[in-house]
Amino acid sequence: MKDVILVIGSSGQIGTELVLELRKIYGNNNVVASDIRASSIEILDSGPFETLDVLDEKKLRAIVIKYKITQVYLLAALLSAKAEKDIELAWKLNVRSHSNILELAKERLIKKIFWPSSIAVFGSKTPKENTPQYTIMEPNTVYGISKLAGERWNEYYHDKFGVDVRSLRYPGLIGWMSEAGGGTTDYAVNIFHEALKTKKYCCFLKKNTKLPMMYMKDAIRATIDIMEAPSEKIKIRSSYNLAGISFTPNEIAKEIKKYIKDFEISYKPDFRQKIADSWPQSINDQNAQCDWGWKLNYNLQKITKDMLSNLKKKYQYNY
Ligand code: SER
């Protein structure tokens, strides 16, 4: 049977790139994009799109039946910073949407699920460097709590009902095709836009706040790879650590200065500093490497070069 994929959250930071990549592999008509807001022109023009509030269970079910969906990528969520501003909505959106999809798989209406977790599942008691797969968790944000609960649901539905669910603990993601979506790591996307637009950036985290990050191209490849790996290779059903690279605002600013000599960064930490301080600084992703062959491609130098040249083309900036 051929696979038909539903991406929920196709207007978000990951969805914008993932839909286009999946359409290249599975064919335009076999990847249905959906979001509560309209997606990019590229997505709307290249294949099916459905307006969907993921909490609307009836409509979700109708779409799954209409297109004979076999795989769901559930990307709709409120990220860490936004979630702290509306904890009820964050819990409802992040947890209930996930349960809805797991139930569809339990009923065998769909075959496979991708659900993203995050470095936010770790908390201030977690070892900060080279954070292992299995360690003290105790997240301090509503986003992190919702993601940790989701990880436990993943494993539960897999073990008890045989649901084929796969998951990655994404670090902060950096890409040029879409805006960052309300997280604590957003500065690492915004800094490129501001560097090109105004040659200045005021960072909401302190100069030496080190966090794990990853280029979107690597993240998309990891996502598709874990979904395409044979089931027996996926030994962890809660969620896999995914390392990426680690850097500080000061380090990324230095890298940008190699291209934009008069770029200046200043610092005005806000409530997001506390969230960042509770997260790991670097991640150990040995399990992903061993189990399904994960390998990182982009370091900070390559990310900076690729981001600047693509954004420059996209907005026709000069520098
Ligand atoms: N990038 C996310 C955030 O900052 C972490 O998963 O919320």
mmCIF file of C-alpha atoms and ligand atoms in Angstrom:
data_model
loop_
_atom_site.group_PDB
_atom_site.id
_atom_site.type_symbol
_atom_site.label_atom_id
_atom_site.label_comp_id
_atom_site.label_asym_id
_atom_site.label_seq_id
_atom_site.Cartn_x
_atom_site.Cartn_y
_atom_site.Cartn_z
ATOM 1 C CA MET A 1 0.000 0.000 0.000
ATOM 2 C CA LYS A 2 1.318 3.448 -0.851
ATOM 3 C CA ASP A 3 1.951 5.929 1.935
ATOM 4 C CA VAL A 4 -0.117 9.096 2.215
ATOM 5 C CA ILE A 5 1.185 11.586 4.738
ATOM 6 C CA LEU A 6 -0.580 14.237 6.791
ATOM 7 C CA VAL A 7 1.604 17.029 8.202
ATOM 8 C CA ILE A 8 -0.184 18.915 10.988
ATOM 9 C CA GLY A 9 1.380 22.325 11.576
ATOM 10 C CA SER A 10 2.554 22.906 7.996
ATOM 11 C CA SER A 11 2.802 26.685 8.491
ATOM 12 C CA GLY A 12 5.283 26.442 11.350
ATOM 13 C CA GLN A 13 9.062 26.542 11.465
ATOM 14 C CA ILE A 14 9.575 22.830 10.793
ATOM 15 C CA GLY A 15 6.419 22.184 8.731
ATOM 16 C CA THR A 16 7.304 24.817 6.124
ATOM 17 C CA GLU A 17 10.434 22.875 5.135
ATOM 18 C CA LEU A 18 9.343 19.345 5.957
ATOM 19 C CA VAL A 19 6.281 19.353 3.662
ATOM 20 C CA LEU A 20 8.376 20.353 0.638
ATOM 21 C CA GLU A 21 10.986 17.699 1.390
ATOM 22 C CA LEU A 22 8.369 14.974 1.908
ATOM 23 C CA ARG A 23 6.642 15.950 -1.349
ATOM 24 C CA LYS A 24 9.944 15.398 -3.199
ATOM 25 C CA ILE A 25 10.113 11.860 -1.817
ATOM 26 C CA TYR A 26 6.485 10.714 -1.739
ATOM 27 C CA GLY A 27 4.986 12.839 -4.526
ATOM 28 C CA ASN A 28 3.107 16.123 -4.214
ATOM 29 C CA ASN A 29 -0.365 14.624 -3.956
ATOM 30 C CA ASN A 30 0.635 12.123 -1.309
ATOM 31 C CA VAL A 31 1.595 14.760 1.265
ATOM 32 C CA VAL A 32 -1.353 16.661 2.716
ATOM 33 C CA ALA A 33 -0.370 19.873 4.497
ATOM 34 C CA SER A 34 -2.625 21.197 7.270
ATOM 35 C CA ASP A 35 -2.607 24.079 9.701
ATOM 36 C CA ILE A 36 -4.950 26.471 11.443
ATOM 37 C CA ARG A 37 -3.315 29.282 9.381
ATOM 38 C CA ALA A 38 -2.552 29.270 5.651
ATOM 39 C CA SER A 39 0.833 27.814 4.710
ATOM 40 C CA SER A 40 3.456 29.256 2.361
ATOM 41 C CA ILE A 41 2.693 29.800 -1.322
ATOM 42 C CA GLU A 42 5.127 26.991 -2.216
ATOM 43 C CA ILE A 43 3.117 24.573 -0.065
ATOM 44 C CA LEU A 44 -0.311 25.779 -1.215
ATOM 45 C CA ASP A 45 0.739 25.631 -4.865
ATOM 46 C CA SER A 46 2.445 22.257 -4.845
ATOM 47 C CA GLY A 47 -0.143 19.934 -3.264
ATOM 48 C CA PRO A 48 -3.188 19.460 -1.043
ATOM 49 C CA PHE A 49 -3.774 21.741 1.968
ATOM 50 C CA GLU A 50 -6.516 21.507 4.607
ATOM 51 C CA THR A 51 -7.341 24.113 7.229
ATOM 52 C CA LEU A 52 -7.328 22.193 10.502
ATOM 53 C CA ASP A 53 -7.468 22.964 14.201
ATOM 54 C CA VAL A 54 -5.876 19.813 15.542
ATOM 55 C CA LEU A 55 -8.161 19.934 18.592
ATOM 56 C CA ASP A 56 -11.132 19.446 16.237
ATOM 57 C CA GLU A 57 -11.183 15.658 16.486
ATOM 58 C CA LYS A 58 -14.043 15.194 14.019
ATOM 59 C CA LYS A 59 -12.391 17.167 11.235
ATOM 60 C CA LEU A 60 -9.065 15.464 11.900
ATOM 61 C CA ARG A 61 -10.703 12.054 11.536
ATOM 62 C CA ALA A 62 -12.556 13.158 8.390
ATOM 63 C CA ILE A 63 -9.291 14.295 6.753
ATOM 64 C CA VAL A 64 -7.555 11.029 7.668
ATOM 65 C CA ILE A 65 -10.400 9.051 6.077
ATOM 66 C CA LYS A 66 -10.785 11.339 3.033
ATOM 67 C CA TYR A 67 -7.141 11.042 1.971
ATOM 68 C CA LYS A 68 -6.552 7.487 3.321
ATOM 69 C CA ILE A 69 -3.719 8.854 5.445
ATOM 70 C CA THR A 70 -1.128 6.298 6.587
ATOM 71 C CA GLN A 71 1.432 8.535 8.359
ATOM 72 C CA VAL A 72 1.007 11.638 10.509
ATOM 73 C CA TYR A 73 3.675 14.177 11.437
ATOM 74 C CA LEU A 74 2.221 16.157 14.334
ATOM 75 C CA LEU A 75 4.095 19.459 14.491
ATOM 76 C CA ALA A 76 1.426 21.758 15.942
ATOM 77 C CA ALA A 77 2.510 22.945 19.408
ATOM 78 C CA LEU A 78 3.072 26.010 21.553
ATOM 79 C CA LEU A 79 6.833 26.406 22.104
ATOM 80 C CA SER A 80 8.563 27.175 25.398
ATOM 81 C CA ALA A 81 8.342 30.984 25.595
ATOM 82 C CA LYS A 82 4.804 31.307 24.227
ATOM 83 C CA ALA A 83 3.621 28.407 26.382
ATOM 84 C CA GLU A 84 4.674 30.202 29.594
ATOM 85 C CA LYS A 85 2.320 33.047 28.624
ATOM 86 C CA ASP A 86 -0.717 30.751 28.319
ATOM 87 C CA ILE A 87 -0.154 27.535 30.219
ATOM 88 C CA GLU A 88 -3.716 26.231 29.795
ATOM 89 C CA LEU A 89 -3.697 26.562 26.020
ATOM 90 C CA ALA A 90 -0.183 25.088 25.902
ATOM 91 C CA TRP A 91 -1.240 22.024 27.849
ATOM 92 C CA LYS A 92 -4.432 21.579 25.843
ATOM 93 C CA LEU A 93 -2.776 22.001 22.461
ATOM 94 C CA ASN A 94 0.425 20.074 23.168
ATOM 95 C CA VAL A 95 -1.101 17.148 25.054
ATOM 96 C CA ARG A 96 -4.578 16.689 23.622
ATOM 97 C CA SER A 97 -3.524 16.879 19.980
ATOM 98 C CA HIS A 98 -1.015 14.137 20.687
ATOM 99 C CA SER A 99 -3.611 11.891 22.376
ATOM 100 C CA ASN A 100 -5.957 12.388 19.398
ATOM 101 C CA ILE A 101 -3.318 11.117 16.982
ATOM 102 C CA LEU A 102 -2.225 8.223 19.199
ATOM 103 C CA GLU A 103 -5.858 7.099 19.381
ATOM 104 C CA LEU A 104 -6.153 7.101 15.565
ATOM 105 C CA ALA A 105 -3.104 4.819 15.427
ATOM 106 C CA LYS A 106 -4.488 2.576 18.168
ATOM 107 C CA GLU A 107 -7.620 2.134 16.021
ATOM 108 C CA ARG A 108 -5.302 1.294 13.088
ATOM 109 C CA LEU A 109 -6.684 4.167 11.020
ATOM 110 C CA ILE A 110 -3.071 5.310 10.575
ATOM 111 C CA LYS A 111 0.145 3.276 10.596
ATOM 112 C CA LYS A 112 2.946 5.560 11.731
ATOM 113 C CA ILE A 113 3.370 8.759 13.745
ATOM 114 C CA PHE A 114 6.152 11.313 14.074
ATOM 115 C CA TRP A 115 5.897 13.449 17.186
ATOM 116 C CA PRO A 116 8.612 15.951 18.129
ATOM 117 C CA SER A 117 10.019 16.229 21.621
ATOM 118 C CA SER A 118 12.631 18.737 22.754
ATOM 119 C CA ILE A 119 15.667 19.468 24.915
ATOM 120 C CA ALA A 120 13.033 21.166 27.095
ATOM 121 C CA VAL A 121 12.247 17.754 28.655
ATOM 122 C CA PHE A 122 15.401 18.283 30.717
ATOM 123 C CA GLY A 123 15.460 20.554 33.752
ATOM 124 C CA SER A 124 17.794 22.347 36.103
ATOM 125 C CA LYS A 125 18.767 19.115 37.927
ATOM 126 C CA THR A 126 19.824 17.404 34.673
ATOM 127 C CA PRO A 127 23.604 17.149 34.008
ATOM 128 C CA LYS A 128 24.275 20.081 31.658
ATOM 129 C CA GLU A 129 27.142 18.812 29.519
ATOM 130 C CA ASN A 130 26.875 15.808 27.225
ATOM 131 C CA THR A 131 23.408 15.148 28.643
ATOM 132 C CA PRO A 132 22.725 11.398 28.383
ATOM 133 C CA GLN A 133 19.620 9.768 26.914
ATOM 134 C CA TYR A 134 18.598 8.472 30.343
ATOM 135 C CA THR A 135 19.080 10.905 33.211
ATOM 136 C CA ILE A 136 17.260 13.139 35.715
ATOM 137 C CA MET A 137 14.523 15.004 33.795
ATOM 138 C CA GLU A 138 12.324 17.276 35.975
ATOM 139 C CA PRO A 139 11.534 19.991 33.372
ATOM 140 C CA ASN A 140 10.769 23.484 34.720
ATOM 141 C CA THR A 141 8.520 24.806 31.927
ATOM 142 C CA VAL A 142 4.976 23.910 30.886
ATOM 143 C CA TYR A 143 6.324 23.147 27.414
ATOM 144 C CA GLY A 144 8.899 20.749 28.860
ATOM 145 C CA ILE A 145 6.333 19.104 31.117
ATOM 146 C CA SER A 146 3.977 18.597 28.159
ATOM 147 C CA LYS A 147 6.799 17.092 26.095
ATOM 148 C CA LEU A 148 7.908 14.730 28.860
ATOM 149 C CA ALA A 149 4.299 13.583 29.367
ATOM 150 C CA GLY A 150 4.090 13.046 25.585
ATOM 151 C CA GLU A 151 7.253 10.930 25.598
ATOM 152 C CA ARG A 152 5.752 8.672 28.241
ATOM 153 C CA TRP A 153 2.518 8.406 26.195
ATOM 154 C CA ASN A 154 4.578 7.417 23.131
ATOM 155 C CA GLU A 155 6.241 4.547 24.934
ATOM 156 C CA TYR A 156 2.963 3.505 26.568
ATOM 157 C CA TYR A 157 1.031 3.394 23.276
ATOM 158 C CA HIS A 158 3.868 1.533 21.599
ATOM 159 C CA ASP A 159 4.269 -1.080 24.331
ATOM 160 C CA LYS A 160 0.602 -1.560 25.120
ATOM 161 C CA PHE A 161 -1.103 -1.097 21.742
ATOM 162 C CA GLY A 162 1.709 -1.674 19.229
ATOM 163 C CA VAL A 163 1.539 1.923 17.910
ATOM 164 C CA ASP A 164 4.482 2.745 15.603
ATOM 165 C CA VAL A 165 5.417 6.160 16.968
ATOM 166 C CA ARG A 166 8.839 7.770 16.490
ATOM 167 C CA SER A 167 10.259 10.858 18.116
ATOM 168 C CA LEU A 168 13.292 13.157 18.405
ATOM 169 C CA ARG A 169 14.279 15.574 21.151
ATOM 170 C CA TYR A 170 15.056 18.536 18.886
ATOM 171 C CA PRO A 171 17.596 21.130 19.969
ATOM 172 C CA GLY A 172 16.962 24.771 18.934
ATOM 173 C CA LEU A 173 16.346 24.786 15.172
ATOM 174 C CA ILE A 174 17.782 27.324 12.744
ATOM 175 C CA GLY A 175 16.402 27.761 9.246
ATOM 176 C CA TRP A 176 15.915 30.499 6.654
ATOM 177 C CA MET A 177 12.650 29.434 5.031
ATOM 178 C CA SER A 178 10.426 30.363 7.976
ATOM 179 C CA GLU A 179 10.248 32.506 11.094
ATOM 180 C CA ALA A 180 11.117 31.075 14.504
ATOM 181 C CA GLY A 181 8.025 30.075 16.396
ATOM 182 C CA GLY A 182 7.938 31.405 19.983
ATOM 183 C CA GLY A 183 10.750 29.458 21.607
ATOM 184 C CA THR A 184 13.736 30.267 23.810
ATOM 185 C CA THR A 185 16.187 29.439 21.038
ATOM 186 C CA ASP A 186 14.554 31.878 18.559
ATOM 187 C CA TYR A 187 17.393 34.357 18.966
ATOM 188 C CA ALA A 188 19.600 32.145 16.805
ATOM 189 C CA VAL A 189 17.214 32.676 13.868
ATOM 190 C CA ASN A 190 16.306 36.319 14.534
ATOM 191 C CA ILE A 191 19.960 37.351 14.769
ATOM 192 C CA PHE A 192 20.498 36.557 11.069
ATOM 193 C CA HIS A 193 17.483 38.601 9.934
ATOM 194 C CA GLU A 194 18.505 41.605 12.041
ATOM 195 C CA ALA A 195 22.153 41.345 11.037
ATOM 196 C CA LEU A 196 21.132 41.642 7.400
ATOM 197 C CA LYS A 197 18.421 44.241 7.932
ATOM 198 C CA THR A 198 19.975 46.616 10.493
ATOM 199 C CA LYS A 199 23.467 45.233 11.317
ATOM 200 C CA LYS A 200 22.416 45.212 14.974
ATOM 201 C CA TYR A 201 20.779 42.676 17.248
ATOM 202 C CA CYS A 202 19.618 42.968 20.839
ATOM 203 C CA CYS A 203 19.698 39.441 22.295
ATOM 204 C CA PHE A 204 17.198 38.304 24.942
ATOM 205 C CA LEU A 205 19.732 35.824 26.361
ATOM 206 C CA LYS A 206 23.063 36.591 28.046
ATOM 207 C CA LYS A 207 26.296 36.634 26.095
ATOM 208 C CA ASN A 208 27.595 33.263 27.326
ATOM 209 C CA THR A 209 24.379 31.224 27.387
ATOM 210 C CA LYS A 210 25.332 28.006 25.657
ATOM 211 C CA LEU A 211 22.509 25.923 24.138
ATOM 212 C CA PRO A 212 22.287 22.938 21.776
ATOM 213 C CA MET A 213 21.194 23.978 18.258
ATOM 214 C CA MET A 214 20.808 22.379 14.836
ATOM 215 C CA TYR A 215 20.461 23.514 11.249
ATOM 216 C CA MET A 216 17.006 22.845 9.818
ATOM 217 C CA LYS A 217 18.415 20.807 6.923
ATOM 218 C CA ASP A 218 19.966 18.394 9.433
ATOM 219 C CA ALA A 219 16.764 18.314 11.488
ATOM 220 C CA ILE A 220 14.607 17.519 8.439
ATOM 221 C CA ARG A 221 17.000 14.754 7.394
ATOM 222 C CA ALA A 222 16.958 13.280 10.929
ATOM 223 C CA THR A 223 13.145 13.386 10.945
ATOM 224 C CA ILE A 224 12.740 11.620 7.607
ATOM 225 C CA ASP A 225 15.523 9.131 8.427
ATOM 226 C CA ILE A 226 13.967 8.035 11.712
ATOM 227 C CA MET A 227 10.583 7.669 10.004
ATOM 228 C CA GLU A 228 12.022 5.574 7.187
ATOM 229 C CA ALA A 229 14.214 3.336 9.364
ATOM 230 C CA PRO A 230 13.031 -0.276 9.759
ATOM 231 C CA SER A 231 10.860 -0.568 12.843
ATOM 232 C CA GLU A 232 13.234 -2.950 14.652
ATOM 233 C CA LYS A 233 15.986 -0.298 14.573
ATOM 234 C CA ILE A 234 13.882 2.106 16.608
ATOM 235 C CA LYS A 235 14.767 0.802 20.042
ATOM 236 C CA ILE A 236 13.706 3.942 21.922
ATOM 237 C CA ARG A 237 10.017 4.718 21.567
ATOM 238 C CA SER A 238 9.779 7.629 24.007
ATOM 239 C CA SER A 239 12.133 10.010 22.119
ATOM 240 C CA TYR A 240 15.764 10.076 20.960
ATOM 241 C CA ASN A 241 18.365 12.628 22.064
ATOM 242 C CA LEU A 242 19.611 14.604 19.030
ATOM 243 C CA ALA A 243 22.757 16.640 19.641
ATOM 244 C CA GLY A 244 23.469 19.188 16.925
ATOM 245 C CA ILE A 245 26.088 21.782 17.866
ATOM 246 C CA SER A 246 26.386 24.024 20.907
ATOM 247 C CA PHE A 247 27.224 27.733 20.889
ATOM 248 C CA THR A 248 26.567 31.010 22.721
ATOM 249 C CA PRO A 249 25.114 34.311 21.394
ATOM 250 C CA ASN A 250 28.638 35.713 21.569
ATOM 251 C CA GLU A 251 30.012 32.908 19.382
ATOM 252 C CA ILE A 252 27.323 33.164 16.706
ATOM 253 C CA ALA A 253 27.754 36.958 16.620
ATOM 254 C CA LYS A 254 31.509 36.503 16.009
ATOM 255 C CA GLU A 255 30.767 34.145 13.143
ATOM 256 C CA ILE A 256 28.306 36.626 11.568
ATOM 257 C CA LYS A 257 30.912 39.389 11.885
ATOM 258 C CA LYS A 258 33.157 37.455 9.508
ATOM 259 C CA TYR A 259 30.599 38.364 6.789
ATOM 260 C CA ILE A 260 29.111 41.602 8.142
ATOM 261 C CA LYS A 261 32.096 43.442 9.625
ATOM 262 C CA ASP A 262 30.161 46.194 11.406
ATOM 263 C CA PHE A 263 27.515 43.913 12.924
ATOM 264 C CA GLU A 264 26.913 44.656 16.615
ATOM 265 C CA ILE A 265 25.219 42.560 19.257
ATOM 266 C CA SER A 266 23.868 43.867 22.583
ATOM 267 C CA TYR A 267 22.206 41.974 25.433
ATOM 268 C CA LYS A 268 18.976 42.493 27.314
ATOM 269 C CA PRO A 269 18.039 39.189 28.975
ATOM 270 C CA ASP A 270 14.327 38.659 29.694
ATOM 271 C CA PHE A 271 12.211 35.826 31.154
ATOM 272 C CA ARG A 272 13.611 33.442 28.556
ATOM 273 C CA GLN A 273 17.012 33.521 30.288
ATOM 274 C CA LYS A 274 15.632 31.430 33.136
ATOM 275 C CA ILE A 275 14.263 28.869 30.685
ATOM 276 C CA ALA A 276 17.602 28.685 28.866
ATOM 277 C CA ASP A 277 19.448 28.276 32.173
ATOM 278 C CA SER A 278 17.346 25.218 32.986
ATOM 279 C CA TRP A 279 18.280 23.409 29.746
ATOM 280 C CA PRO A 280 21.346 21.332 28.826
ATOM 281 C CA GLN A 281 24.335 22.964 27.122
ATOM 282 C CA SER A 282 25.252 19.923 25.046
ATOM 283 C CA ILE A 283 23.613 16.590 24.278
ATOM 284 C CA ASN A 284 24.825 13.028 23.873
ATOM 285 C CA ASP A 285 23.087 11.359 20.916
ATOM 286 C CA GLN A 286 25.007 8.090 20.814
ATOM 287 C CA ASN A 287 21.771 6.063 20.741
ATOM 288 C CA ALA A 288 20.493 7.786 17.580
ATOM 289 C CA GLN A 289 23.890 7.244 15.937
ATOM 290 C CA CYS A 290 24.043 3.553 16.839
ATOM 291 C CA ASP A 291 20.393 2.571 16.355
ATOM 292 C CA TRP A 292 19.496 4.204 13.025
ATOM 293 C CA GLY A 293 22.731 5.733 11.786
ATOM 294 C CA TRP A 294 22.260 9.429 12.596
ATOM 295 C CA LYS A 295 25.113 11.755 11.597
ATOM 296 C CA LEU A 296 25.317 15.553 11.814
ATOM 297 C CA ASN A 297 26.327 17.579 8.777
ATOM 298 C CA TYR A 298 26.210 21.336 9.587
ATOM 299 C CA ASN A 299 28.550 23.050 12.089
ATOM 300 C CA LEU A 300 28.283 26.733 13.099
ATOM 301 C CA GLN A 301 30.483 27.899 10.209
ATOM 302 C CA LYS A 302 28.390 26.085 7.584
ATOM 303 C CA ILE A 303 25.110 27.219 9.180
ATOM 304 C CA THR A 304 26.173 30.873 9.163
ATOM 305 C CA LYS A 305 27.299 30.772 5.546
ATOM 306 C CA ASP A 306 24.144 29.011 4.339
ATOM 307 C CA MET A 307 21.755 31.177 6.392
ATOM 308 C CA LEU A 308 23.265 34.455 5.206
ATOM 309 C CA SER A 309 23.435 33.496 1.558
ATOM 310 C CA ASN A 310 19.863 32.153 1.462
ATOM 311 C CA LEU A 311 18.347 35.069 3.388
ATOM 312 C CA LYS A 312 20.271 37.477 1.224
ATOM 313 C CA LYS A 313 18.757 35.894 -1.878
ATOM 314 C CA LYS A 314 15.283 35.652 -0.340
ATOM 315 C CA TYR A 315 15.051 39.297 0.675
ATOM 316 C CA GLN A 316 17.688 40.659 -1.707
ATOM 317 C CA TYR A 317 19.623 42.162 1.170
ATOM 318 C CA ASN A 318 23.054 43.581 0.531
ATOM 319 C CA TYR A 319 26.039 43.321 2.808
HETATM 320 N N1 SER B 1 13.337 25.502 20.297
HETATM 321 C C1 SER B 1 12.398 25.154 21.324
HETATM 322 C C2 SER B 1 12.106 26.305 22.203
HETATM 323 O O1 SER B 1 12.961 27.143 22.341
HETATM 324 C C3 SER B 1 12.936 24.020 22.125
HETATM 325 O O2 SER B 1 12.373 22.858 21.690
HETATM 326 O O3 SER B 1 11.076 26.332 22.789
#
